[in-house]
PDB file of C-alpha atoms and ligand atoms in Angstrom:
ATOM      1  CA  MET A  85     170.409 -40.816-102.180  1.00  0.00           C
ATOM      2  CA  ILE A  86     172.781 -38.082-100.912  1.00  0.00           C
ATOM      3  CA  ALA A  87     170.118 -35.466-101.467  1.00  0.00           C
ATOM      4  CA  SER A  88     167.563 -37.302 -99.351  1.00  0.00           C
ATOM      5  CA  LEU A  89     170.166 -37.905 -96.599  1.00  0.00           C
ATOM      6  CA  LEU A  90     170.906 -34.178 -96.615  1.00  0.00           C
ATOM      7  CA  ALA A  91     167.219 -33.372 -96.475  1.00  0.00           C
ATOM      8  CA  ILE A  92     166.776 -35.655 -93.461  1.00  0.00           C
ATOM      9  CA  LEU A  93     169.780 -34.048 -91.734  1.00  0.00           C
ATOM     10  CA  VAL A  94     168.331 -30.592 -92.333  1.00  0.00           C
ATOM     11  CA  ILE A  95     164.976 -31.685 -90.905  1.00  0.00           C
ATOM     12  CA  ILE A  96     166.653 -33.207 -87.824  1.00  0.00           C
ATOM     13  CA  ALA A  97     168.728 -30.053 -87.320  1.00  0.00           C
ATOM     14  CA  GLY A  98     165.552 -27.993 -87.607  1.00  0.00           C
ATOM     15  CA  ILE A  99     163.778 -30.113 -84.982  1.00  0.00           C
ATOM     16  CA  VAL A 100     166.776 -29.874 -82.608  1.00  0.00           C
ATOM     17  CA  VAL A 101     166.871 -26.088 -82.978  1.00  0.00           C
ATOM     18  CA  CYS A 102     163.110 -25.820 -82.418  1.00  0.00           C
ATOM     19  CA  ILE A 103     163.162 -27.995 -79.299  1.00  0.00           C
ATOM     20  CA  GLY A 104     166.225 -26.162 -77.980  1.00  0.00           C
ATOM     21  CA  TYR A 105     164.603 -22.818 -78.636  1.00  0.00           C
ATOM     22  CA  ASN A 106     161.340 -23.780 -76.958  1.00  0.00           C
ATOM     23  CA  THR A 107     162.873 -25.370 -73.883  1.00  0.00           C
ATOM     24  CA  MET A 108     165.407 -22.592 -73.289  1.00  0.00           C
ATOM     25  CA  LYS A 109     163.382 -19.646 -74.587  1.00  0.00           C
ATOM     26  CA  PRO A 110     166.462 -17.492 -75.150  1.00  0.00           C
ATOM     27  CA  LYS A 111     165.912 -13.785 -74.586  1.00  0.00           C
ATOM     28  CA  VAL A 112     168.316 -11.228 -75.908  1.00  0.00           C
ATOM     29  CA  PRO A 113     169.419  -9.086 -72.949  1.00  0.00           C
ATOM     30  CA  GLU A 114     168.168  -5.512 -73.029  1.00  0.00           C
ATOM     31  CA  ILE A 115     169.052  -2.094 -71.721  1.00  0.00           C
ATOM     32  CA  ILE A 116     165.977  -0.006 -70.932  1.00  0.00           C
ATOM     33  CA  VAL A 117     165.835   3.689 -70.093  1.00  0.00           C
ATOM     34  CA  THR A 118     163.391   3.733 -67.197  1.00  0.00           C
ATOM     35  CA  ARG A 119     163.658   7.311 -65.881  1.00  0.00           C
ATOM     36  CA  ALA A 120     165.046  10.568 -67.173  1.00  0.00           C
ATOM     37  CA  GLU A 121     164.936  14.163 -66.086  1.00  0.00           C
ATOM     38  CA  LEU A 122     166.467  17.524 -66.790  1.00  0.00           C
ATOM     39  CA  ASP A 123     168.217  18.542 -63.558  1.00  0.00           C
ATOM     40  CA  ALA A 124     169.159  21.974 -64.842  1.00  0.00           C
ATOM     41  CA  VAL A 125     168.698  23.998 -67.967  1.00  0.00           C
ATOM     42  CA  ASP A 126     169.745  27.564 -68.538  1.00  0.00           C
ATOM     43  CA  PHE A 127     169.746  29.439 -71.817  1.00  0.00           C
ATOM     44  CA  ASN A 128     171.378  32.838 -72.117  1.00  0.00           C
ATOM     45  CA  HIS A 129     169.863  34.701 -75.074  1.00  0.00           C
ATOM     46  CA  SER A 130     172.651  37.231 -75.388  1.00  0.00           C
ATOM     47  CA  ASN A 131     175.539  34.812 -75.874  1.00  0.00           C
ATOM     48  CA  LEU A 132     173.451  31.794 -77.013  1.00  0.00           C
ATOM     49  CA  LEU A 133     174.995  29.514 -74.411  1.00  0.00           C
ATOM     50  CA  LEU A 134     172.873  26.621 -73.238  1.00  0.00           C
ATOM     51  CA  THR A 135     173.814  24.891 -69.993  1.00  0.00           C
ATOM     52  CA  ILE A 136     172.166  21.557 -69.430  1.00  0.00           C
ATOM     53  CA  LYS A 137     172.357  18.741 -66.908  1.00  0.00           C
ATOM     54  CA  VAL A 138     170.546  15.440 -67.308  1.00  0.00           C
ATOM     55  CA  SER A 139     170.097  12.427 -65.064  1.00  0.00           C
ATOM     56  CA  LEU A 140     169.096   8.985 -66.223  1.00  0.00           C
ATOM     57  CA  VAL A 141     168.222   5.622 -64.766  1.00  0.00           C
ATOM     58  CA  MET A 142     168.638   2.584 -66.968  1.00  0.00           C
ATOM     59  CA  THR A 143     167.974  -1.065 -66.266  1.00  0.00           C
ATOM     60  CA  ALA A 144     170.015  -3.839 -67.859  1.00  0.00           C
ATOM     61  CA  GLU A 145     167.791  -6.901 -68.004  1.00  0.00           C
ATOM     62  CA  ASN A 146     168.523 -10.576 -68.349  1.00  0.00           C
ATOM     63  CA  ALA A 147     165.205 -12.352 -68.880  1.00  0.00           C
ATOM     64  CA  ASN A 148     166.883 -15.720 -69.497  1.00  0.00           C
ATOM     65  CA  LEU A 149     165.892 -18.197 -66.837  1.00  0.00           C
ATOM     66  CA  LYS A 150     169.090 -20.267 -66.993  1.00  0.00           C
ATOM     67  CA  SER A 151     172.032 -18.215 -68.228  1.00  0.00           C
ATOM     68  CA  ARG A 152     174.047 -15.458 -66.694  1.00  0.00           C
ATOM     69  CA  VAL A 153     174.810 -12.631 -69.134  1.00  0.00           C
ATOM     70  CA  SER A 154     177.841 -10.379 -69.401  1.00  0.00           C
ATOM     71  CA  PHE A 155     177.665  -6.894 -70.836  1.00  0.00           C
ATOM     72  CA  TYR A 156     180.898  -5.368 -72.102  1.00  0.00           C
ATOM     73  CA  ASP A 157     182.127  -2.523 -74.361  1.00  0.00           C
ATOM     74  CA  THR A 158     179.224  -0.452 -73.072  1.00  0.00           C
ATOM     75  CA  SER A 159     179.144   3.235 -73.946  1.00  0.00           C
ATOM     76  CA  PHE A 160     176.585   5.993 -74.235  1.00  0.00           C
ATOM     77  CA  SER A 161     176.290   9.491 -75.602  1.00  0.00           C
ATOM     78  CA  LEU A 162     173.802  12.291 -75.039  1.00  0.00           C
ATOM     79  CA  ASN A 163     173.263  14.965 -77.646  1.00  0.00           C
ATOM     80  CA  PHE A 164     171.153  18.039 -78.010  1.00  0.00           C
ATOM     81  CA  ASN A 165     170.435  18.854 -81.643  1.00  0.00           C
ATOM     82  CA  GLY A 166     173.732  17.229 -82.681  1.00  0.00           C
ATOM     83  CA  HIS A 167     175.754  18.959 -79.924  1.00  0.00           C
ATOM     84  CA  ARG A 168     177.462  16.575 -77.557  1.00  0.00           C
ATOM     85  CA  ILE A 169     176.288  16.935 -73.957  1.00  0.00           C
ATOM     86  CA  ALA A 170     177.984  13.871 -72.514  1.00  0.00           C
ATOM     87  CA  LYS A 171     179.755  10.705 -73.490  1.00  0.00           C
ATOM     88  CA  TRP A 172     180.591   7.932 -71.069  1.00  0.00           C
ATOM     89  CA  ALA A 173     181.478   4.278 -70.861  1.00  0.00           C
ATOM     90  CA  ILE A 174     180.854   1.760 -68.132  1.00  0.00           C
ATOM     91  CA  GLU A 175     182.929  -1.169 -66.936  1.00  0.00           C
ATOM     92  CA  PRO A 176     181.895  -4.687 -67.969  1.00  0.00           C
ATOM     93  CA  PHE A 177     179.303  -6.216 -65.674  1.00  0.00           C
ATOM     94  CA  GLY A 178     177.379  -9.450 -65.318  1.00  0.00           C
ATOM     95  CA  ILE A 179     173.737 -10.190 -64.518  1.00  0.00           C
ATOM     96  CA  ASN A 180     172.448 -13.442 -63.070  1.00  0.00           C
ATOM     97  CA  ALA A 181     169.682 -15.383 -64.789  1.00  0.00           C
ATOM     98  CA  ASN A 182     166.228 -13.802 -64.506  1.00  0.00           C
ATOM     99  CA  SER A 183     167.422 -10.588 -62.921  1.00  0.00           C
ATOM    100  CA  SER A 184     168.426  -7.049 -63.694  1.00  0.00           C
ATOM    101  CA  VAL A 185     170.891  -4.368 -62.724  1.00  0.00           C
ATOM    102  CA  ILE A 186     170.175  -0.667 -62.348  1.00  0.00           C
ATOM    103  CA  VAL A 187     172.598   1.759 -63.939  1.00  0.00           C
ATOM    104  CA  ASN A 188     172.421   5.408 -62.866  1.00  0.00           C
ATOM    105  CA  TYR A 189     173.954   8.287 -64.717  1.00  0.00           C
ATOM    106  CA  ILE A 190     174.093  11.967 -63.803  1.00  0.00           C
ATOM    107  CA  SER A 191     175.792  14.245 -66.290  1.00  0.00           C
ATOM    108  CA  GLN A 192     177.996  17.179 -65.357  1.00  0.00           C
ATOM    109  CA  PRO A 193     176.408  20.518 -66.245  1.00  0.00           C
ATOM    110  CA  THR A 194     177.565  21.056 -69.827  1.00  0.00           C
ATOM    111  CA  THR A 195     177.537  24.293 -71.768  1.00  0.00           C
ATOM    112  CA  ILE A 196     177.077  24.271 -75.519  1.00  0.00           C
ATOM    113  CA  HIS A 197     177.035  27.115 -77.975  1.00  0.00           C
ATOM    114  CA  LEU A 198     173.993  27.358 -80.253  1.00  0.00           C
ATOM    115  CA  ASN A 199     173.566  29.290 -83.468  1.00  0.00           C
ATOM    116  CA  ALA A 200     170.793  31.887 -83.795  1.00  0.00           C
ATOM    117  CA  VAL A 201     168.322  29.505 -85.475  1.00  0.00           C
ATOM    118  CA  GLU A 202     168.898  26.824 -82.859  1.00  0.00           C
ATOM    119  CA  GLY A 203     168.385  29.468 -80.198  1.00  0.00           C
ATOM    120  CA  GLU A 204     164.988  30.372 -81.641  1.00  0.00           C
ATOM    121  CA  ASP A 205     164.002  26.708 -81.874  1.00  0.00           C
ATOM    122  CA  LEU A 206     165.056  26.227 -78.270  1.00  0.00           C
ATOM    123  CA  ASP A 207     162.983  29.223 -77.153  1.00  0.00           C
ATOM    124  CA  ARG A 208     159.925  27.701 -78.805  1.00  0.00           C
ATOM    125  CA  SER A 209     160.439  24.294 -77.241  1.00  0.00           C
ATOM    126  CA  MET A 210     161.101  25.824 -73.825  1.00  0.00           C
ATOM    127  CA  GLU A 211     157.798  27.664 -74.081  1.00  0.00           C
ATOM    128  CA  LEU A 212     156.230  24.237 -74.614  1.00  0.00           C
ATOM    129  CA  ASN A 213     158.123  23.020 -71.517  1.00  0.00           C
ATOM    130  CA  MET A 214     159.984  20.355 -73.506  1.00  0.00           C
ATOM    131  CA  ILE A 215     163.569  19.795 -74.599  1.00  0.00           C
ATOM    132  CA  SER A 216     164.448  16.923 -76.884  1.00  0.00           C
ATOM    133  CA  VAL A 217     167.684  15.104 -76.085  1.00  0.00           C
ATOM    134  CA  ASP A 218     169.035  12.078 -77.965  1.00  0.00           C
ATOM    135  CA  LEU A 219     170.511   9.175 -76.079  1.00  0.00           C
ATOM    136  CA  LYS A 220     172.516   6.597 -77.969  1.00  0.00           C
ATOM    137  CA  GLY A 221     174.197   3.560 -76.519  1.00  0.00           C
ATOM    138  CA  ASN A 222     176.030   0.445 -77.590  1.00  0.00           C
ATOM    139  CA  SER A 223     176.889  -2.664 -75.684  1.00  0.00           C
ATOM    140  CA  LYS A 224     177.892  -6.226 -76.362  1.00  0.00           C
ATOM    141  CA  THR A 225     176.347  -9.147 -74.547  1.00  0.00           C
ATOM    142  CA  ARG A 226     177.645 -12.678 -74.153  1.00  0.00           C
ATOM    143  CA  TRP A 227     175.747 -15.640 -72.733  1.00  0.00           C
ATOM    144  CA  ARG A 228     175.366 -19.370 -72.932  1.00  0.00           C
ATOM    145  CA  LEU A 229     172.497 -21.194 -74.552  1.00  0.00           C
ATOM    146  CA  GLY A 230     172.262 -24.532 -72.727  1.00  0.00           C
ATOM    147  CA  GLN A 231     175.192 -26.706 -73.723  1.00  0.00           C
ATOM    148  CA  PHE A 232     175.836 -24.648 -76.849  1.00  0.00           C
ATOM    149  CA  GLY A 233     178.854 -22.392 -76.711  1.00  0.00           C
ATOM    150  CA  PRO A 234     178.663 -18.742 -75.730  1.00  0.00           C
ATOM    151  CA  ILE A 235     176.667 -16.603 -78.093  1.00  0.00           C
ATOM    152  CA  LYS A 236     177.152 -12.895 -78.553  1.00  0.00           C
ATOM    153  CA  PHE A 237     174.768 -10.129 -79.461  1.00  0.00           C
ATOM    154  CA  GLY A 238     175.467  -6.462 -79.864  1.00  0.00           C
ATOM    155  CA  VAL A 239     172.676  -4.223 -78.637  1.00  0.00           C
ATOM    156  CA  HIS A 240     172.007  -0.642 -79.626  1.00  0.00           C
ATOM    157  CA  LEU A 241     170.002   1.970 -77.800  1.00  0.00           C
ATOM    158  CA  ASN A 242     168.542   4.934 -79.662  1.00  0.00           C
ATOM    159  CA  CYS A 243     166.102   7.033 -77.667  1.00  0.00           C
ATOM    160  CA  GLN A 244     164.677  10.475 -78.138  1.00  0.00           C
ATOM    161  CA  LEU A 245     163.972  11.807 -74.658  1.00  0.00           C
ATOM    162  CA  LEU A 246     161.406  14.601 -74.445  1.00  0.00           C
ATOM    163  CA  LEU A 247     162.415  16.179 -71.156  1.00  0.00           C
ATOM    164  CA  PRO A 248     160.147  18.685 -69.397  1.00  0.00           C
ATOM    165  CA  VAL A 249     161.987  21.947 -68.660  1.00  0.00           C
ATOM    166  CA  ASP A 250     160.416  22.046 -65.181  1.00  0.00           C
ATOM    167  CA  SER A 251     162.411  18.897 -64.247  1.00  0.00           C
ATOM    168  CA  THR A 252     159.424  16.554 -64.167  1.00  0.00           C
ATOM    169  CA  THR A 253     160.670  12.974 -64.316  1.00  0.00           C
ATOM    170  CA  ILE A 254     159.667  10.943 -67.376  1.00  0.00           C
ATOM    171  CA  PHE A 255     159.504   7.137 -67.687  1.00  0.00           C
ATOM    172  CA  PRO A 256     160.375   6.499 -71.310  1.00  0.00           C
ATOM    173  CA  ASN A 257     160.706   2.680 -71.214  1.00  0.00           C
ATOM    174  CA  CYS A 258     162.858   2.950 -74.324  1.00  0.00           C
ATOM    175  CA  SER A 259     164.687  -0.335 -74.873  1.00  0.00           C
ATOM    176  CA  SER A 260     167.678  -1.479 -76.869  1.00  0.00           C
ATOM    177  CA  ARG A 261     167.483  -3.429 -80.102  1.00  0.00           C
ATOM    178  CA  VAL A 262     169.740  -6.143 -81.393  1.00  0.00           C
ATOM    179  CA  ALA A 263     172.538  -4.665 -83.505  1.00  0.00           C
ATOM    180  CA  LEU A 264     172.547  -7.136 -86.400  1.00  0.00           C
ATOM    181  CA  ARG A 265     175.924  -6.056 -87.692  1.00  0.00           C
ATOM    182  CA  PHE A 266     177.619  -7.295 -84.528  1.00  0.00           C
ATOM    183  CA  VAL A 267     175.785 -10.635 -84.451  1.00  0.00           C
ATOM    184  CA  ILE A 268     177.133 -11.457 -87.898  1.00  0.00           C
ATOM    185  CA  LEU A 269     180.682 -10.424 -86.960  1.00  0.00           C
ATOM    186  CA  ALA A 270     180.593 -12.542 -83.826  1.00  0.00           C
ATOM    187  CA  ARG A 271     179.562 -15.781 -85.522  1.00  0.00           C
TER     188      ARG A 271
HETATM  189  C1  NAG B 535     174.445  36.234 -70.496  1.00  0.00           C
HETATM  190  O1  NAG B 535     175.621  36.487 -71.227  1.00  0.00           O
HETATM  191  C2  NAG B 535     176.059  37.832 -71.178  1.00  0.00           C
HETATM  192  C3  NAG B 535     177.216  37.994 -72.165  1.00  0.00           C
HETATM  193  O2  NAG B 535     178.213  37.048 -71.932  1.00  0.00           O
HETATM  194  C4  NAG B 535     176.432  38.183 -69.758  1.00  0.00           C
HETATM  195  O3  NAG B 535     176.865  39.539 -69.669  1.00  0.00           O
HETATM  196  C5  NAG B 535     175.216  37.967 -68.872  1.00  0.00           C
HETATM  197  O4  NAG B 535     175.546  38.204 -67.511  1.00  0.00           O
HETATM  198  C6  NAG B 535     174.660  36.568 -69.038  1.00  0.00           C
HETATM  199  N1  NAG B 535     173.398  36.481 -68.325  1.00  0.00           N
HETATM  200  C7  NAG B 535     173.180  35.579 -67.370  1.00  0.00           C
HETATM  201  C8  NAG B 535     171.823  35.601 -66.741  1.00  0.00           C
HETATM  202  O5  NAG B 535     174.030  34.769 -67.016  1.00  0.00           O
HETATM  203  C1  NAG B 536     162.002 -14.776 -62.265  1.00  0.00           C
HETATM  204  O1  NAG B 536     161.885 -13.590 -61.490  1.00  0.00           O
HETATM  205  C2  NAG B 536     160.544 -13.254 -61.149  1.00  0.00           C
HETATM  206  C3  NAG B 536     160.540 -11.887 -60.476  1.00  0.00           C
HETATM  207  O2  NAG B 536     161.734 -11.616 -59.845  1.00  0.00           O
HETATM  208  C4  NAG B 536     159.978 -14.349 -60.254  1.00  0.00           C
HETATM  209  O3  NAG B 536     158.640 -14.040 -59.896  1.00  0.00           O
HETATM  210  C5  NAG B 536     160.029 -15.650 -61.019  1.00  0.00           C
HETATM  211  O4  NAG B 536     159.578 -16.715 -60.181  1.00  0.00           O
HETATM  212  C6  NAG B 536     161.436 -15.961 -61.482  1.00  0.00           C
HETATM  213  N1  NAG B 536     161.410 -17.154 -62.342  1.00  0.00           N
HETATM  214  C7  NAG B 536     162.258 -18.165 -62.177  1.00  0.00           C
HETATM  215  C8  NAG B 536     162.055 -19.329 -63.080  1.00  0.00           C
HETATM  216  O5  NAG B 536     163.176 -18.124 -61.359  1.00  0.00           O
HETATM  217  C1  NAG B 537     156.697   3.195 -68.612  1.00  0.00           C
HETATM  218  O1  NAG B 537     156.391   2.222 -67.629  1.00  0.00           O
HETATM  219  C2  NAG B 537     155.832   2.766 -66.437  1.00  0.00           C
HETATM  220  C3  NAG B 537     155.664   1.659 -65.437  1.00  0.00           C
HETATM  221  O2  NAG B 537     155.435   0.428 -66.048  1.00  0.00           O
HETATM  222  C4  NAG B 537     154.505   3.454 -66.782  1.00  0.00           C
HETATM  223  O3  NAG B 537     153.961   4.025 -65.607  1.00  0.00           O
HETATM  224  C5  NAG B 537     154.769   4.545 -67.803  1.00  0.00           C
HETATM  225  O4  NAG B 537     153.565   5.158 -68.195  1.00  0.00           O
HETATM  226  C6  NAG B 537     155.447   3.973 -69.029  1.00  0.00           C
HETATM  227  N1  NAG B 537     155.825   5.088 -69.910  1.00  0.00           N
HETATM  228  C7  NAG B 537     155.550   5.095 -71.192  1.00  0.00           C
HETATM  229  C8  NAG B 537     155.997   6.288 -71.955  1.00  0.00           C
HETATM  230  O5  NAG B 537     154.969   4.162 -71.752  1.00  0.00           O
END
C-alpha cells in the first residue's frame, strides 16, 4: 500500500519535472571566449625574459527566455607554461533573459622569467607563429526557474588559446562548463 503510494508520488514528481523542464527549457548560463590576440610579445634570448600582453573578449550569455541571471565571484587567470601572466576578478553583474553581456580584458604587459628549456620551446613555437596561453575562469550563476526558488550553478572556463605571434585575432568560441562540485554544494 505505502510502496504503491510512494511509486505514484515518484511518477507524479517525474511528470512535473518533465513538464517544467520542457516548458521552461532551462539553459545554464555560459561564458564564451569569442576573441583573443597577442598584443605584444618579446623574448630576450640573453636573459630569458619573456614579455607578453594579451587581450580578450568574452561574452556572458543567458539563453533562458524567462529568467534574469546573476554572475558573481567571477575570476580569471592567464598562464604561459605554468607562469602567471595575469589574474583578475570582475564585479558581480546581471544579464536579462535571452541576452548577453560583453566582457573585455586587456592585460598589462607582463614579464616572466623562463628556464633554458622553456626558452628553446618558446623559440620553436615562435618560429611556428604560435604561442599557447591557458585561460582559466570561475564564476557562480544564480537564476530562477519559474516559480521554483533560485538555483545556482558554478561554471568553469578552461581554454587553451593558440595565439599567433603576429597578433592575428583568433575566435576560439571556447565556452564554460558546469562545475559540478559547486552545484552539489549549493543544493
Ligand atoms: C636582453 O637582455 C640583455 C641582458 O639583460 C640586455 O643587455 C639587452 O639589451 C636585452 N636586449 C633587448 C633587445 O632588450
Ligand atoms: C531572443 O533573442 C533573439 C536574438 O536577440 C531574438 O531573435 C528572439 O526573438 C528572442 N526570443 C524571445 C523569446 O524573446
Ligand atoms: C567561432 O565562431 C565564429 C563565428 O561564428 C567563426 O567564424 C569561427 O570560425 C569560429 N571559430 C572556431 C575555432 O570554431
